[in-house]
Short mmCIF file of C-alpha atoms in Angstrom, two decimals:
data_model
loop_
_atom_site.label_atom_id
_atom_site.label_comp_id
_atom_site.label_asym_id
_atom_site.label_seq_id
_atom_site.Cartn_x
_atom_site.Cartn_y
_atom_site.Cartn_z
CA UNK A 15 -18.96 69.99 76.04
CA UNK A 16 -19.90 71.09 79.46
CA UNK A 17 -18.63 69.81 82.42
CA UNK A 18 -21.23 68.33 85.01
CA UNK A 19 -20.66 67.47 89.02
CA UNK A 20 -22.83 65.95 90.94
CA UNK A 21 -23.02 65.38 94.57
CA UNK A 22 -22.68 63.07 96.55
CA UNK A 23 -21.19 60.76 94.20
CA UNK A 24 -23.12 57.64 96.67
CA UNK A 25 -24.58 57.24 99.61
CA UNK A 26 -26.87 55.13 102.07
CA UNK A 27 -30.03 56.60 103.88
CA UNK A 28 -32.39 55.15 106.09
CA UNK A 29 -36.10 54.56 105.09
CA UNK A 30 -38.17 57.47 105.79
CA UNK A 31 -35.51 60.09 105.65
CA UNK A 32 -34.51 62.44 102.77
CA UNK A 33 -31.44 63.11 100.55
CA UNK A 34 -31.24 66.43 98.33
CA UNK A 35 -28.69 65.54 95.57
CA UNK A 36 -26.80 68.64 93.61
CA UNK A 37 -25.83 69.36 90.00
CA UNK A 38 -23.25 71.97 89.21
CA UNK A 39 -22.78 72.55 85.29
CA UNK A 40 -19.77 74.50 84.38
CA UNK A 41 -21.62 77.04 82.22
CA UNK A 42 -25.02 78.33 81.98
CA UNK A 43 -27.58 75.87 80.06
CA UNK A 44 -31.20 76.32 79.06
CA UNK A 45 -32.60 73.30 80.20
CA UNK A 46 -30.95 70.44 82.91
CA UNK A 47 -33.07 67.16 83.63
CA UNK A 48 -33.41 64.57 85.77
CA UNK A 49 -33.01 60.43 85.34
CA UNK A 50 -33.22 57.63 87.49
CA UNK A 51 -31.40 54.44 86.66
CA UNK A 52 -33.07 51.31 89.22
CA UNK A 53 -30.55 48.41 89.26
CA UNK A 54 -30.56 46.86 86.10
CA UNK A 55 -32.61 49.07 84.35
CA UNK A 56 -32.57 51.87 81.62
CA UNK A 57 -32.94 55.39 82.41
CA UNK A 58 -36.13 56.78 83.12
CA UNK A 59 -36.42 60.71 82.91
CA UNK A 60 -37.80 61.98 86.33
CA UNK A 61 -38.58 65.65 85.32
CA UNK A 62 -36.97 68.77 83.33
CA UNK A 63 -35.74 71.36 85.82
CA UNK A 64 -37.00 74.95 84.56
CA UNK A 65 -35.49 78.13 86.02
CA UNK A 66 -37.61 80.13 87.51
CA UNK A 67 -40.34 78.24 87.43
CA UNK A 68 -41.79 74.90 88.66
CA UNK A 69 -40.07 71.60 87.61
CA UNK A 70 -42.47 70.20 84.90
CA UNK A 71 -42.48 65.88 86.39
CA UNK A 72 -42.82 62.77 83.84
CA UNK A 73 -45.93 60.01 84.44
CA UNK A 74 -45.34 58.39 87.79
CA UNK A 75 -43.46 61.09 89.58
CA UNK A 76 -44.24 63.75 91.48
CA UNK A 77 -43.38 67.08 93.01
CA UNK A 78 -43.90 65.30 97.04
CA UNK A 79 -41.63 62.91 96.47
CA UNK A 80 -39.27 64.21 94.64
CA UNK A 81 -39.12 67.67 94.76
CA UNK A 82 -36.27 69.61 92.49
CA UNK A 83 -35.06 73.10 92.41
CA UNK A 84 -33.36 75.62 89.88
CA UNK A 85 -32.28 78.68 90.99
CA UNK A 86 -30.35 79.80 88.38
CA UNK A 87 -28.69 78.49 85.39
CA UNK A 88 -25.86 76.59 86.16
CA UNK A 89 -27.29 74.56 89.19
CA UNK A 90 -30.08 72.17 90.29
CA UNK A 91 -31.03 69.86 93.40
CA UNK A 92 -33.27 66.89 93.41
CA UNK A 93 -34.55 65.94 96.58
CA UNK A 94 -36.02 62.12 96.99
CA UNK A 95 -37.83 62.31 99.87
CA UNK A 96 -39.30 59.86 102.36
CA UNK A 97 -37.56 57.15 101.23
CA UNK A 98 -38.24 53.23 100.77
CA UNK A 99 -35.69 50.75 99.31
CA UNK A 100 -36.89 51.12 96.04
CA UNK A 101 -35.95 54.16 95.94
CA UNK A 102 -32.22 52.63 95.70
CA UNK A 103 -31.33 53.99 92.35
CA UNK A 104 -28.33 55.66 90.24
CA UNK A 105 -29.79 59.50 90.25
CA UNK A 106 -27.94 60.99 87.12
CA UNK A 107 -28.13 65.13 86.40
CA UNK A 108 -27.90 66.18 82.60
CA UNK A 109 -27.97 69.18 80.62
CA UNK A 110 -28.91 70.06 77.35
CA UNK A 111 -30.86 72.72 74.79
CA UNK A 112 -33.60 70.08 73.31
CA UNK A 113 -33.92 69.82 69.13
CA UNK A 114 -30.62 68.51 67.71
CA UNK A 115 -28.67 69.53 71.01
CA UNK A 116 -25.91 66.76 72.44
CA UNK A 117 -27.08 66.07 75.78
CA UNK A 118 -24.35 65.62 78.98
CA UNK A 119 -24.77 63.47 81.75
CA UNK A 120 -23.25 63.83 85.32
CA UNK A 121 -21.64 61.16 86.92
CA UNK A 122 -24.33 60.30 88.88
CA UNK A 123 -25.39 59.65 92.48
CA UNK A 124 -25.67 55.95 93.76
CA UNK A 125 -28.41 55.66 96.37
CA UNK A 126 -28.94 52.86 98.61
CA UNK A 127 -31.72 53.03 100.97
CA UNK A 128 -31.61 50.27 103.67
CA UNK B 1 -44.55 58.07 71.54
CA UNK B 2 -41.13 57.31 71.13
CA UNK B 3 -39.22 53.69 71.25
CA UNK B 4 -35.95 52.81 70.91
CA UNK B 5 -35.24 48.78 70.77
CA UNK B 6 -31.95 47.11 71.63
CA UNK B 7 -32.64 42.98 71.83
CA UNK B 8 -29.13 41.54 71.90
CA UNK B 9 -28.04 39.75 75.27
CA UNK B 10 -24.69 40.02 76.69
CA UNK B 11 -21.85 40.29 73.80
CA UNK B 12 -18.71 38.71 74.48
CA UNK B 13 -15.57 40.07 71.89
CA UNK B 14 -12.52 39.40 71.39
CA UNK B 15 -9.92 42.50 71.90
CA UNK B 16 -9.38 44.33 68.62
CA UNK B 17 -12.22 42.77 67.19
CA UNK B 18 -15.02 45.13 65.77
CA UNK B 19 -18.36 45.16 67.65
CA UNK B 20 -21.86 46.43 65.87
CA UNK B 21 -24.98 47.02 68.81
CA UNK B 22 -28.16 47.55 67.30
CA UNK B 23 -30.43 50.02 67.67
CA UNK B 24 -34.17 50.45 66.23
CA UNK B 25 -36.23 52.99 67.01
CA UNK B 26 -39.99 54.21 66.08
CA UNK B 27 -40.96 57.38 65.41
CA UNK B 28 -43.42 59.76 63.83
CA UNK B 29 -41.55 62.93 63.50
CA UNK B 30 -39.51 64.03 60.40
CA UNK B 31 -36.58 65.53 62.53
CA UNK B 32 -35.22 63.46 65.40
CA UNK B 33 -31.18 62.90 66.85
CA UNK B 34 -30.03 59.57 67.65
CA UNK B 35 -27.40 59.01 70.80
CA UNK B 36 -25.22 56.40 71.96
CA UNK B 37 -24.23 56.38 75.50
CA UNK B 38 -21.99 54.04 77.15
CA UNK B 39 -21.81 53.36 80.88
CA UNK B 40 -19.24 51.74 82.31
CA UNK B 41 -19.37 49.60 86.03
CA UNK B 42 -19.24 53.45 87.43
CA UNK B 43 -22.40 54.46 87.01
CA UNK B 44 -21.45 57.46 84.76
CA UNK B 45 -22.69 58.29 81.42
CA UNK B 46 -20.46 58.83 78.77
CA UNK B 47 -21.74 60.42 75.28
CA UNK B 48 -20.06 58.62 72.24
CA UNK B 49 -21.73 59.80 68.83
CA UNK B 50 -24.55 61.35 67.63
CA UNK B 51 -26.61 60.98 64.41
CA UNK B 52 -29.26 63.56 63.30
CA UNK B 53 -31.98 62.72 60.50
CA UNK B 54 -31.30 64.71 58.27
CA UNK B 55 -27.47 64.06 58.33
CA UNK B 56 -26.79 62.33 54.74
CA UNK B 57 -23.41 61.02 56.08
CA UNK B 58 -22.57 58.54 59.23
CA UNK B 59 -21.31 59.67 62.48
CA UNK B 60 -17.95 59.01 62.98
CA UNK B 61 -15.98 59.99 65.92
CA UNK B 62 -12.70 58.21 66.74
CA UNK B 63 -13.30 53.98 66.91
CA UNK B 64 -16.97 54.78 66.75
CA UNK B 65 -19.11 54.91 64.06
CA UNK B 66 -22.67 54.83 63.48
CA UNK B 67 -24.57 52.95 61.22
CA UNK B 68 -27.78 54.97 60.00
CA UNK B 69 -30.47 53.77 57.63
CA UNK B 70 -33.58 55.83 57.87
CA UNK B 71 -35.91 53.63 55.42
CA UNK B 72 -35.08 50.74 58.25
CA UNK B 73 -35.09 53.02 61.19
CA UNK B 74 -32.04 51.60 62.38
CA UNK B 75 -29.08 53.10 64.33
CA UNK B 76 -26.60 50.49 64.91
CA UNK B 77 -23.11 51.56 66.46
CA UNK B 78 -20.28 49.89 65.72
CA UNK B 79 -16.89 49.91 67.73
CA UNK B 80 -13.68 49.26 65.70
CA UNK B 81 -10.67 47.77 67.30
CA UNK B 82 -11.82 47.10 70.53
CA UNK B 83 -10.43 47.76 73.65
CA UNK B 84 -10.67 46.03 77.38
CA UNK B 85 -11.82 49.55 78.48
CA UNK B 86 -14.96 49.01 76.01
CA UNK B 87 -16.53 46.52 78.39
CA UNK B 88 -19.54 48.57 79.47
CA UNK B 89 -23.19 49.05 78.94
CA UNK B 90 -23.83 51.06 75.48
CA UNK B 91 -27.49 52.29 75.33
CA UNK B 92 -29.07 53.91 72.29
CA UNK B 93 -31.37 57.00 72.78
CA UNK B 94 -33.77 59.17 70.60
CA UNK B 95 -34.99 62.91 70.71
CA UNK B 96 -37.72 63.90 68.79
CA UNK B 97 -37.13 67.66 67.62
CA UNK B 98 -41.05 68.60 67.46
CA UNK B 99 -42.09 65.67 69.84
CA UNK B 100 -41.81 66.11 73.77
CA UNK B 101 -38.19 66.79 72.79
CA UNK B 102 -37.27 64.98 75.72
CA UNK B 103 -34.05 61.82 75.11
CA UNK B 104 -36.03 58.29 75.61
CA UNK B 105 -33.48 55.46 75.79
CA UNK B 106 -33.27 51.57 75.17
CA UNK B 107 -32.56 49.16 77.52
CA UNK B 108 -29.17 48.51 76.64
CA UNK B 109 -26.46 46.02 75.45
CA UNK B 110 -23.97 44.51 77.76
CA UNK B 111 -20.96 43.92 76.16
CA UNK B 112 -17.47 42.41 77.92
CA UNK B 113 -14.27 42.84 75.62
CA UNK B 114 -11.97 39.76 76.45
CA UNK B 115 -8.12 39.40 75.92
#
C-alpha cells in the first residue's frame, strides 16, 4: 500500500489569505485526487490531479479557488485560495489507478479559517 | 450517477460484540468496487476492505468482513469482536469501473464501542 504525507497536518488562516497544502506519496502513482471533508460531512471529491496537464475540477469547484498542481508523479499541492470560513474543512490527498484499484488516503489537513 | 446509502444513526456496542453497518448503493454499471473506510476523531482515513463485483466470495480481512449481495445491492460490513479502538466513523464508498471511475462515498455511520 503506498504511504501518503500530507502537509500541514492543521492549521488556521485568516479570511482572504491563501494556504497551498502538499501531498508526498512514497512511490510513483497514475492518478492522486483531491477531497474535502466540511465538519460533519462526507467527502466530497474536489478534482483529480493529472501530471502534466491541467487538474480536471468536480461541479462546484474551480481552478480560481482552488488551484492544484502535479509536477511529477509522486507529489501534488492544492491551494485554497482567498479564503472564507467555510472554507474550514478536513483537505484529505489520495492516490489511486481507477477500475478495481484500492484507493489511499493521506492523513489529511485540518483547516480553520477565522 | 452513483449513490451509496448509509441510514443508521449513531451505534452504540458493547466491547467484543459484533457490529454490521449497512451499506446500499445504486448503480448502472456491470463492474464496480465497493470500499469501507473508517475515520477515527483524527481526521485520517483508514482503508479496511474492499469488495469487487465480480468477486463470488466475501471480503475478509482480519475482524472485518464484508457482507455482499449483488441482487440487493447491498454492502454491509461487519466488525467481529469489537474493540474500544473501533469507535470511529466507517463510511462506505463505490467506484464505477466504466463510469467516471471516480470513489463517491456515503455519509457515514458513527459508531462508539463501550466497555
Amino acid at each position: 500500500s503506498a504511504v501518503i504525507s500530507q502537509k500541514p497536518s492543521r492549521d488556521i488562516c485568516q479570511r482572504g489569505t491563501s494556504l497551498t497544502i502538499q501531498c508526498q506519496v512514497d512511490s510513483q502513482v497514475t492518478m492522486m485526487f483531491w477531497y474535502r471533508q466540511q465538519p460533519g460531512q462526507s467527502l466530497t471529491l474536489i478534482a483529480t490531479a493529472n501530471q502534466g496537464s491541467e487538474a480536471t475540477y468536480e461541479s462546484g469547484f474551480v481552478i480560481d479557488k482552488f488551484p492544484i498542481s502535479r509536477p511529477n508523479l509522486t507529489f501534488s499541492t492544492l491551494t485554497v485560495s482567498n479564503m472564507s470560513p467555510e472554507d474550514s474543512s478536513i483537505y484529505l490527498c489520495s492516490e489511486g489507478g481507477g477500475g478495481t484499484d484500492t484507493q489511499y488516503f493521506g492523513p489529511g489537513t485540518r483547516l480553520t479559517v477565522l | 450517477a452513483q449513490k451509496i446509502t448509509q441510514t443508521q444513526p449513531g451505534m452504540f456496542v458493547q466491547e467484543k460484540e459484533a457490529v454490521t453497518l449497512d451499506c446500499t448503493y445504486d448503480t448502472s454499471d456491470q463492474s464496480y468496487g465497493l470500499f469501507w473506510y473508517k475515520q477515527p476523531s483524527s481526521g485520517e482515513m483508514i482503508f479496511l476492505i474492499y469488495q469487487g463485483s465480480y468477486d463470488e466470495q466475501n471480503a475478509t480481512e482480519g475482524r472485518y468482513s464484508l457482507n455482499f449481495q449483488k441482487a440487493r445491492k447491498s454492502a454491509n460490513l461487519v466488525i467481529s469482536a469489537s474493540q474500544l479502538g473501533d469507535s470511529a466513523m466507517y463510511f462506505c464508498a463505490m467506484r464505477e469501473v466504466y463510469g467516471n471511475n471516480r470513489l463517491a462515498f456515503g455519509k457515514g455511520n458513527q459508531v462508539v464501542v463501550i466497555p
